[in-house]
XYZ file of C-alpha atoms in Angstrom:
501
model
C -4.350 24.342 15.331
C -7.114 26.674 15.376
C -6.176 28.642 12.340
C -6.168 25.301 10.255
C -9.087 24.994 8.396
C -10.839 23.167 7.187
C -10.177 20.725 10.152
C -9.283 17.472 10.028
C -11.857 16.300 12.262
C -14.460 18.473 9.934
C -12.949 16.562 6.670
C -13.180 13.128 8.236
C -17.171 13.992 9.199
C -17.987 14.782 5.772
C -15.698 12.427 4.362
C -17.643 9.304 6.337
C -21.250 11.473 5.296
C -20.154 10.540 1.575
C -18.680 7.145 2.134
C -21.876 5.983 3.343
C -23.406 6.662 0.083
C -21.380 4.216 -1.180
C -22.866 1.328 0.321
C -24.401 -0.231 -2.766
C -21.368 0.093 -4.941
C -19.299 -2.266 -6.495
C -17.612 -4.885 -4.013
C -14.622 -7.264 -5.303
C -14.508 -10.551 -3.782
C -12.222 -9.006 -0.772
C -15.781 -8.478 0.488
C -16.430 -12.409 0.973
C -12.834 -12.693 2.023
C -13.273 -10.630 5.001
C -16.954 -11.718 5.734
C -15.415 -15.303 5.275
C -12.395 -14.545 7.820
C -15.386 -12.731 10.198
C -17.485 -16.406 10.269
C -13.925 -18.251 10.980
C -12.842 -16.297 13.943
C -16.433 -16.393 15.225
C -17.465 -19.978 15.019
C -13.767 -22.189 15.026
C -11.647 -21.989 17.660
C -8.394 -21.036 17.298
C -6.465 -23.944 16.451
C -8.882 -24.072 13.383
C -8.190 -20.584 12.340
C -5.593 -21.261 9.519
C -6.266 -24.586 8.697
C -10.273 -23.848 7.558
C -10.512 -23.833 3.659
C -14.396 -24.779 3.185
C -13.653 -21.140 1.157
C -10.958 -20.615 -1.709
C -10.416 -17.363 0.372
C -8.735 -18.821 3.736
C -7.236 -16.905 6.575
C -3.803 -15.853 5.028
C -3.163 -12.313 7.398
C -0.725 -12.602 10.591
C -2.815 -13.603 13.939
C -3.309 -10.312 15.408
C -5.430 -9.273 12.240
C -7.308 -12.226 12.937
C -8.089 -11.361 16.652
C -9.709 -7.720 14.998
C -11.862 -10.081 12.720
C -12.831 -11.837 15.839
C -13.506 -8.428 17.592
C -15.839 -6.831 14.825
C -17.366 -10.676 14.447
C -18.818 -10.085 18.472
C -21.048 -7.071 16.762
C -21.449 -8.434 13.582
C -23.629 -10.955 15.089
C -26.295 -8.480 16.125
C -26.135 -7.206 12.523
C -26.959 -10.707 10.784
C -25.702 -13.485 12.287
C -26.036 -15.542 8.960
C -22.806 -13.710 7.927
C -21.003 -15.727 10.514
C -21.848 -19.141 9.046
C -18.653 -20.823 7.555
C -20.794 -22.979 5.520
C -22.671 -19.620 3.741
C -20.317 -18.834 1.097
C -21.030 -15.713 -0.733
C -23.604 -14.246 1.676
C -24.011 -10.388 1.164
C -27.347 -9.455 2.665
C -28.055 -5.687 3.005
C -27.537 -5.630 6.919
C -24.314 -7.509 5.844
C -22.801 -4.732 3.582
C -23.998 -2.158 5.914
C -22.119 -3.884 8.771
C -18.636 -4.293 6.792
C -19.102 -0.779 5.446
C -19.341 1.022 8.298
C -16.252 -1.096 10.740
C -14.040 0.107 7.181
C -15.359 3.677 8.397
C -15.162 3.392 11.929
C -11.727 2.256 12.011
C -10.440 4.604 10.068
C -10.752 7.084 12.620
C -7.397 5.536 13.997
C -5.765 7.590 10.476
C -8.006 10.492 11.807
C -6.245 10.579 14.785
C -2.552 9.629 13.379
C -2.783 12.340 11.023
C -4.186 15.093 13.945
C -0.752 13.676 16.113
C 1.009 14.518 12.785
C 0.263 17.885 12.556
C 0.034 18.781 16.357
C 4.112 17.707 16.038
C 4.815 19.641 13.285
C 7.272 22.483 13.463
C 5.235 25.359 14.214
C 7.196 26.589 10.462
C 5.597 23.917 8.325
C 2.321 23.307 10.510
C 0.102 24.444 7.468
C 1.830 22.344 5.172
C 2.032 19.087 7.357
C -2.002 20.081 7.590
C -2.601 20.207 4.000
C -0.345 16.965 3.865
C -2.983 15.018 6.064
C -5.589 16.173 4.159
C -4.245 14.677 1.066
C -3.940 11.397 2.656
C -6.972 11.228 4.550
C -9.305 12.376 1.397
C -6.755 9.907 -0.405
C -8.868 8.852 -3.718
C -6.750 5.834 -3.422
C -8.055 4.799 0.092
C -11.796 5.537 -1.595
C -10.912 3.500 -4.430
C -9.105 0.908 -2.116
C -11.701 0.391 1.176
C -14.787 1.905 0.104
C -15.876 0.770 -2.729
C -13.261 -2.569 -3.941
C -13.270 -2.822 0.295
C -10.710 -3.437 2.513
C -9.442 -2.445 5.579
C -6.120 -0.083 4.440
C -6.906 3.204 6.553
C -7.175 1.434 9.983
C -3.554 0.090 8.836
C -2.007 3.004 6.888
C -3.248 4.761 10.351
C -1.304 2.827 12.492
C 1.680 2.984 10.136
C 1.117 6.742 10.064
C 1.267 6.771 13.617
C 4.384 4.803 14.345
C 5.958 7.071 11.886
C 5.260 10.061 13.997
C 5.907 8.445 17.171
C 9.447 8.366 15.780
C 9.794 11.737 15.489
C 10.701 12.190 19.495
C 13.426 10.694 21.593
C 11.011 10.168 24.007
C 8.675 7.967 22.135
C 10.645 6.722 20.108
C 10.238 2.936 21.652
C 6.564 3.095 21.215
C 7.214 3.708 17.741
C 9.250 0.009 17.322
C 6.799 -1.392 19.499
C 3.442 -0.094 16.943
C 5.458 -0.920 14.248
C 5.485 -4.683 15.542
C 2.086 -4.782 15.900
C 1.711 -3.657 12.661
C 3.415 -6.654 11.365
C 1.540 -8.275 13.066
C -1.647 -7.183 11.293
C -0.218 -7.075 7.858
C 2.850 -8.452 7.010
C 3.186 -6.852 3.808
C 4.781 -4.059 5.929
C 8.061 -6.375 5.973
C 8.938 -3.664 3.492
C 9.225 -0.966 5.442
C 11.221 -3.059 8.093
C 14.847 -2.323 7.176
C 14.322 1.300 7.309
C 13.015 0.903 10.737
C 15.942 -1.782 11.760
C 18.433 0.978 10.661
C 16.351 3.947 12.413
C 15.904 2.508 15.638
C 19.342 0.971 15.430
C 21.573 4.324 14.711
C 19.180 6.625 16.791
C 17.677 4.557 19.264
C 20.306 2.019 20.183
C 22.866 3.732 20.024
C 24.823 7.035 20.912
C 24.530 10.061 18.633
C 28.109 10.577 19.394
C 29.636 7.326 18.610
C 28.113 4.686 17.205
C 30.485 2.367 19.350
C 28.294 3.440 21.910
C 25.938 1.398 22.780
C 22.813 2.180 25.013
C 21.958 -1.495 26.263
C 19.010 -0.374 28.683
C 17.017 1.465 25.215
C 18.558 -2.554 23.367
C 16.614 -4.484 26.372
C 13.639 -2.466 26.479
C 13.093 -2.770 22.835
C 13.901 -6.078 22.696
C 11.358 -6.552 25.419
C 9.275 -4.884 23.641
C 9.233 -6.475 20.045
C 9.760 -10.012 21.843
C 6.079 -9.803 23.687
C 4.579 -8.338 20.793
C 5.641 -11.512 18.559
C 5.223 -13.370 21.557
C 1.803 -12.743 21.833
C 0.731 -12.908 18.477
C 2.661 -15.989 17.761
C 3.292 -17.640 20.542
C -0.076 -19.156 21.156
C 0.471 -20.885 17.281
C 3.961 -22.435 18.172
C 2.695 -24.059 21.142
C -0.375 -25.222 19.126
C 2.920 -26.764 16.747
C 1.121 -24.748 13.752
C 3.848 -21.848 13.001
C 4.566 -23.780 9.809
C 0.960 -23.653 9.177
C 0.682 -20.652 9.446
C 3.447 -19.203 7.657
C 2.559 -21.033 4.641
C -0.980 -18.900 4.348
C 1.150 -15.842 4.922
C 3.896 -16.261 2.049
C 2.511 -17.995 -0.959
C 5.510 -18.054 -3.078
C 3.594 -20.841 -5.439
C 1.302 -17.433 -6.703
C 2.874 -15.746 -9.578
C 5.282 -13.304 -10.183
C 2.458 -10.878 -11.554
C -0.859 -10.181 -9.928
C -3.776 -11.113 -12.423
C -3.900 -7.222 -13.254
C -0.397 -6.137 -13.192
C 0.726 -4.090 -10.490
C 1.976 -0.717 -12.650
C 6.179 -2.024 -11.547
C 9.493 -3.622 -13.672
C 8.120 -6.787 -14.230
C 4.767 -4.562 -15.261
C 7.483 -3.111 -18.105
C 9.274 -6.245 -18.679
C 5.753 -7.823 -19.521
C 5.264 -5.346 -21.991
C 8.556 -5.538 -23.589
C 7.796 -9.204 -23.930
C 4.906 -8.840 -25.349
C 6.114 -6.615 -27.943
C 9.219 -8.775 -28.784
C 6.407 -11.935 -29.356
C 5.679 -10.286 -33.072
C 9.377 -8.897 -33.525
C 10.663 -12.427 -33.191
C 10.390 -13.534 -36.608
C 12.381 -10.456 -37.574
C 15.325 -10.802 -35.455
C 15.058 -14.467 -35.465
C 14.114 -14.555 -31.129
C 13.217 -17.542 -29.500
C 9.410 -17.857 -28.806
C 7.959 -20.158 -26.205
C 4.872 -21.097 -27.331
C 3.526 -22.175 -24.313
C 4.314 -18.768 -22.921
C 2.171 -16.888 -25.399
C -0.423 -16.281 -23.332
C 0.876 -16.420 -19.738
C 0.596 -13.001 -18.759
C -2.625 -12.187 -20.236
C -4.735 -14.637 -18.967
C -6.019 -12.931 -16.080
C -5.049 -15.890 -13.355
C -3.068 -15.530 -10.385
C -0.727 -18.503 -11.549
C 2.997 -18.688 -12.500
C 3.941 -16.617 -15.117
C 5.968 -17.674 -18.017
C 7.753 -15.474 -20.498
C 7.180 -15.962 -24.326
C 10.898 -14.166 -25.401
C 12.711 -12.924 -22.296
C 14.205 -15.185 -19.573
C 11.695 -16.048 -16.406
C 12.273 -14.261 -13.310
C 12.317 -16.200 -10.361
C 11.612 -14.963 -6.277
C 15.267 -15.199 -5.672
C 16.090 -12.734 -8.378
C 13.210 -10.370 -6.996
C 14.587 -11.079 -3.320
C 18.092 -9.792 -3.902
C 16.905 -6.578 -6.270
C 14.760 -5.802 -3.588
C 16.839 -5.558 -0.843
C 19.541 -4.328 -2.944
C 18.015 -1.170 -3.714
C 16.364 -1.078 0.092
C 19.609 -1.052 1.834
C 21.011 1.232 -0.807
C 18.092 3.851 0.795
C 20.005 3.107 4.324
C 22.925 4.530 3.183
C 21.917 8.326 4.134
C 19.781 7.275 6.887
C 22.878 6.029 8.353
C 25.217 8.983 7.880
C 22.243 11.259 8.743
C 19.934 9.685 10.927
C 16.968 12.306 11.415
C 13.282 12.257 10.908
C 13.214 13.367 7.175
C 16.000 10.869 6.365
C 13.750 8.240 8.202
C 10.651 8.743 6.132
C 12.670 8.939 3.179
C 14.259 5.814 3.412
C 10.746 4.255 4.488
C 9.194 5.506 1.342
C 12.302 4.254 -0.974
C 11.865 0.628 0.885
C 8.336 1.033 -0.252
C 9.389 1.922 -3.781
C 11.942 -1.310 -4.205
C 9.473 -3.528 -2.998
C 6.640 -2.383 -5.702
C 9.302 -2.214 -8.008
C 10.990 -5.476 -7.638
C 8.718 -7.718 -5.278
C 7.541 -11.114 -5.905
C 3.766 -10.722 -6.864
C 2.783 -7.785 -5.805
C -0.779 -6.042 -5.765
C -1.961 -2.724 -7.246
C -2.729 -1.849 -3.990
C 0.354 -1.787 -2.379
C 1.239 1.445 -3.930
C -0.306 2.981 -1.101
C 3.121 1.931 0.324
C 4.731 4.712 -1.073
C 2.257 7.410 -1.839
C 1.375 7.548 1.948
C 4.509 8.055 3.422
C 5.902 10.215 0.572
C 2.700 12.663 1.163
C 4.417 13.433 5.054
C 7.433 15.084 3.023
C 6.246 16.073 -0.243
C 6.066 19.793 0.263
C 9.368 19.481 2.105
C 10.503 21.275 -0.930
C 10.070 21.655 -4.535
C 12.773 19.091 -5.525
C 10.430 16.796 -3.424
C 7.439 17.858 -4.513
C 8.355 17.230 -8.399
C 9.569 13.399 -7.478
C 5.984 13.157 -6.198
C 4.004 14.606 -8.714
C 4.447 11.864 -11.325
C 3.831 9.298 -8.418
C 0.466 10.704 -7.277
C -0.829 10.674 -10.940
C 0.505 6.936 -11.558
C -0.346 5.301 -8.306
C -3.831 6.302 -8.339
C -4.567 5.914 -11.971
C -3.153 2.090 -11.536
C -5.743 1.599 -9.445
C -8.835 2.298 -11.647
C -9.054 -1.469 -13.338
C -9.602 -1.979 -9.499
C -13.076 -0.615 -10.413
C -14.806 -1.844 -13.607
C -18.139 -1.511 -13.545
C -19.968 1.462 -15.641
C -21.525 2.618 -12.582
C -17.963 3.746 -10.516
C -16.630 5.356 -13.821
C -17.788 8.681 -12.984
C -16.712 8.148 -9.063
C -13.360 6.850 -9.504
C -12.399 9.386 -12.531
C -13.943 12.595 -11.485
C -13.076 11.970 -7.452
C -9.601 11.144 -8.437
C -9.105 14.183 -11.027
C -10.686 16.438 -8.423
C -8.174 15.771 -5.811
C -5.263 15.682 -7.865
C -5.907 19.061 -9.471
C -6.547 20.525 -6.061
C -3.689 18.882 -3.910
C -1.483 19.310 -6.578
C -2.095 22.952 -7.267
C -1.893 23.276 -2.822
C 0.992 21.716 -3.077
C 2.271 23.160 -5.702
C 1.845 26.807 -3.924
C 3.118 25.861 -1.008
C 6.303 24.192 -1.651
C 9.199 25.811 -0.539
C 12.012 26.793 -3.206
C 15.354 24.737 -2.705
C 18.493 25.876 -1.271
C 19.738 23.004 -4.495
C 19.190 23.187 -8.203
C 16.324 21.387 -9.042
C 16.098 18.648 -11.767
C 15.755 19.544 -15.397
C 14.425 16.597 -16.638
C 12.083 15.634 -13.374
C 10.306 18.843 -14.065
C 9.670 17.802 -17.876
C 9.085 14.264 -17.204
C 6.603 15.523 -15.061
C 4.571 17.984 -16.916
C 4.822 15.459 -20.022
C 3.548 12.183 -18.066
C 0.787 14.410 -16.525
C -0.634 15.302 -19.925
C -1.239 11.967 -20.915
C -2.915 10.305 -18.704
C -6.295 12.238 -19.480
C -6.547 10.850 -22.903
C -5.106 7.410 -21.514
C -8.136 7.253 -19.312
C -10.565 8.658 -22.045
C -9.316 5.668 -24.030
C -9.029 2.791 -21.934
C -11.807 3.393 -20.439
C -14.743 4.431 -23.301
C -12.730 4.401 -26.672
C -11.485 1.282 -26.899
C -14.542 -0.498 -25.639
C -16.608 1.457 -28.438
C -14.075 0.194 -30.940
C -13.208 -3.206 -30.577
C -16.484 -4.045 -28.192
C -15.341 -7.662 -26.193
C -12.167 -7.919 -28.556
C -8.959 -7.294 -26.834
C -10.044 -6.854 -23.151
C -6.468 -6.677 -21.937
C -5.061 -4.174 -23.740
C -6.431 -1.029 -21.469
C -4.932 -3.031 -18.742
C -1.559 -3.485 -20.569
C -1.670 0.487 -21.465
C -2.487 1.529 -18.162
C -0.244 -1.208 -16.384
C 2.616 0.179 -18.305
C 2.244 3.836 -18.579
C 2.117 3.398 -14.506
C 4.904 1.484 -13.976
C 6.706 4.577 -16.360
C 5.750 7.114 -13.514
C 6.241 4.932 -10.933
C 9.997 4.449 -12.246
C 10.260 7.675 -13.227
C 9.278 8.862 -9.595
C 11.665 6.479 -7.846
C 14.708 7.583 -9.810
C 13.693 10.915 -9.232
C 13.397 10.422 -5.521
C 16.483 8.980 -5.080
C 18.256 11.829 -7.133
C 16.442 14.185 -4.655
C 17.216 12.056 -1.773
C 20.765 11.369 -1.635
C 21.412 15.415 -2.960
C 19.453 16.822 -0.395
């Protein structure tokens, strides 16, 4: 570890020294969410928690996130305790930004940590690589983007995810894996995603024998079991005796939300959007059906249900059963060859067909795949060109995240900077494969790369200097779309790569 450097530990110090100088940036309204969810937990006793809506942003996380709200609310009062008002919608005084700033900071240092256990249980072989690996995810232009400066709370959970992933990596701790995994859930549940991959994990290698898999070990069943049950237990339990589960599920899955955010998330429907709106003028040519009503659905910026002008609607059942489709596809290997790499793997390809194919799903939850991808990137080069295009799309969907003049320069030149540099480490670093590699990845690759500096140059100053206030969605559309390529791209890639390897 000594012979790694820079540190992680030095990275994360100089990391937080430059995050602090983004205090006075932008904030999206997930800054009043969370400063909203802080005043809840604070002045309303539980039973209260998830039936307050003086705010359009209520309480819609699982109850253990709710319980760290509560936590940072016992300091936040010595910060300002107008923040913890209910009634004082929209309160952002300075003391207030500092605060929420610096507990995004803070508890991030659970990452720092996941990523030092990462690399301390490395194969002594790939230790520099796994290193340069955590540096990539901890200097992560996507968490910058993400937590500090649109602000939320991602690196205190991709840290926890991070470490349940390597906690799987042992026999030995292997149950505390399951077990952090749970409470994970229990803090986000958008990490449903990543459940099947775990199901079939623990199942195969955990629960039962590596010899036969008619073999099962019921003491590792009860103890996990145990386990999972007084995690859930505790988190939920206190809600079903309250007789407020229903409640409370109802905050956590919307379904009555759209099937696209208001910025589309860069996936299929992202594509199919597109494709619709293109077929809108071609219509009249080939004589298409046009719903009216439908004409501006998808542009209008709401999170609403979306309607489609020429192709049929999609509803969440159809999303449902492509999801899981292609997430227990992923299980296939996983189950025939049930070690670490195989694990991750199938993790990040859960994370792919639920960006892909989910029901309304954020921008943000890209960070679903790039982060667990990064652990195995340089595992070779086969790996490393799946990734490539994926680590140029997923951050470059996120910049609409930021749109005031005043990030430009910190979103573009941050995020160029660390792809050029991780991408040239990796790059150099990569081990050759023992397989041919993939013709058309490579090209794909290099050809979806050189786009997307002009693509930025034009959303982002061109087309305002041309058509001013006219057209406002079109950058979106263009950046929306060319994403969703790479992120397709990428995922058919992968799974090439994964089921060859």
């Amino acid at each position: 570890m000594a012979s790694l450097y820079p540190t992680i530990t030095q990275c994360a110090i100089v990391a937080a020294a430059f995050k602090t100088l983004l205090f006075p940036a932008y904030k999206s309204t997930d800054f009043e969410v969370h400063r909203n969810w802080l005043a809840i937990t604070y002045s309303l006793p539980l039973q209260k928690w998830y039936y307050e809506h003086t705010s359009e942003w209520t309480l819609d996380y699982p109850p253990f996130f709710a319980h760290f709200e509560s936590f940072l609310s016992q300091f936040a009062q010595y910060a300002d305790r107008r923040m913890l008002e209910v009634q004082n919608l929209g309160y952002e005084s300075w003391q207030t930004v500092c605060f929420q700033r610096t507990t995004v900071i803070i508890t991030e240092l659970v990452l720092v940590y996941a990523l030092q256990k990462f690399v301390k249980t490395s194969p002594s072989t790939t230790k520099h690589h796994s290193h340069v690996a955590a540096l990539s995810i901890l200097l992560s232009p996507g968490l910058l983007i993400i937590d500090h400066i649109h602000f939320q709370y991602n690196g205190f959970l991709y840290g926890v995810l991070v470490l349940s992933l390597v906690l799987a990596r042992k026999q030995s701790t292997m149950l505390w894996s399951g077990i952090l995994f749970a409470v994970l859930l229990c803090l986000k549940h958008i990490y449903l995603y990543l459940a099947p991959a775990y199901f079939a994990y623990l199942l195969r290698v955990y629960c039962l024998s590596q010899k036969s898999i008619f073999r099962i070990r019921f003491y590792n069943c009860i103890k996990l079991a145990i386990g999972l049950a007084m995690i859930f237990g505790v988190a939920f339990g206190p809600f079903i005796y309250l007789g407020q589960l229903d409640q409370l599920l109802s905050r956590l899955f919307p379904f009555s939300r759209g099937l696209c955010h208001a910025y589309w998330a860069p996936n299929m429907w992202a594509m199919y959007s597109f494709v619709d709106r293109l077929l809108i003028y071609a219509a009249p040519r080939f004589g298409l059906r046009v719903n009216e009503a439908a004409v501006n659905s998808v542009t209008r910026g709401l999170i609403g249900d979306t309607s489609f002008a020429v192709l049929p609607e999609i509803s969440p059942r159809t999303t449902f059963i492509l999801t899981l489709s292609f997430q227990l596809i992923s299980l296939i290997k996983l189950s025939v060859q049930p070690n670490w790499d195989a694990f991750i793997g199938a993790v990040t390809l859960c994370g792919y067909a639920s960006f892909l194919f989910g029901w309304h799903v954020h921008e943000k939850a890209i960070l679903l795949v790039i982060i667990p991808f990064s652990l195995i990137a340089l595992k070779d080069r086969r790996y490393l060109g799946a990734f490539r295009p994926l680590a140029v799309a997923g951050h470059v969907s996120l910049f609409p995240l930021l749109f005031t003049a005043a990030e430009f320069p910190i979103k573009t030149i941050y995020t160029i900077f660390w792809l050029v540099l991780f991408l040239i480490a990796f790059d150099r670093l990569a081990p050759p494969s023992n397989r041919p590699r993939v013709f058309l990845l490579d090209r794909f690759s290099l050809l979806y790369i050189t786009v997307a500096i002009p693509l930025i140059v034009y959303c982002s100053l061109i087309h305002g200097m041309v058509f001013g206030q006219k057209l406002e969605f079109l950058p979106l559309m263009f950046i929306s779309s060319y994403s969703a390529v790479g992120v397709f791209g990428s995922w058919v890639g992968f799974m090439v790569v994964y089921f060859t390897s």
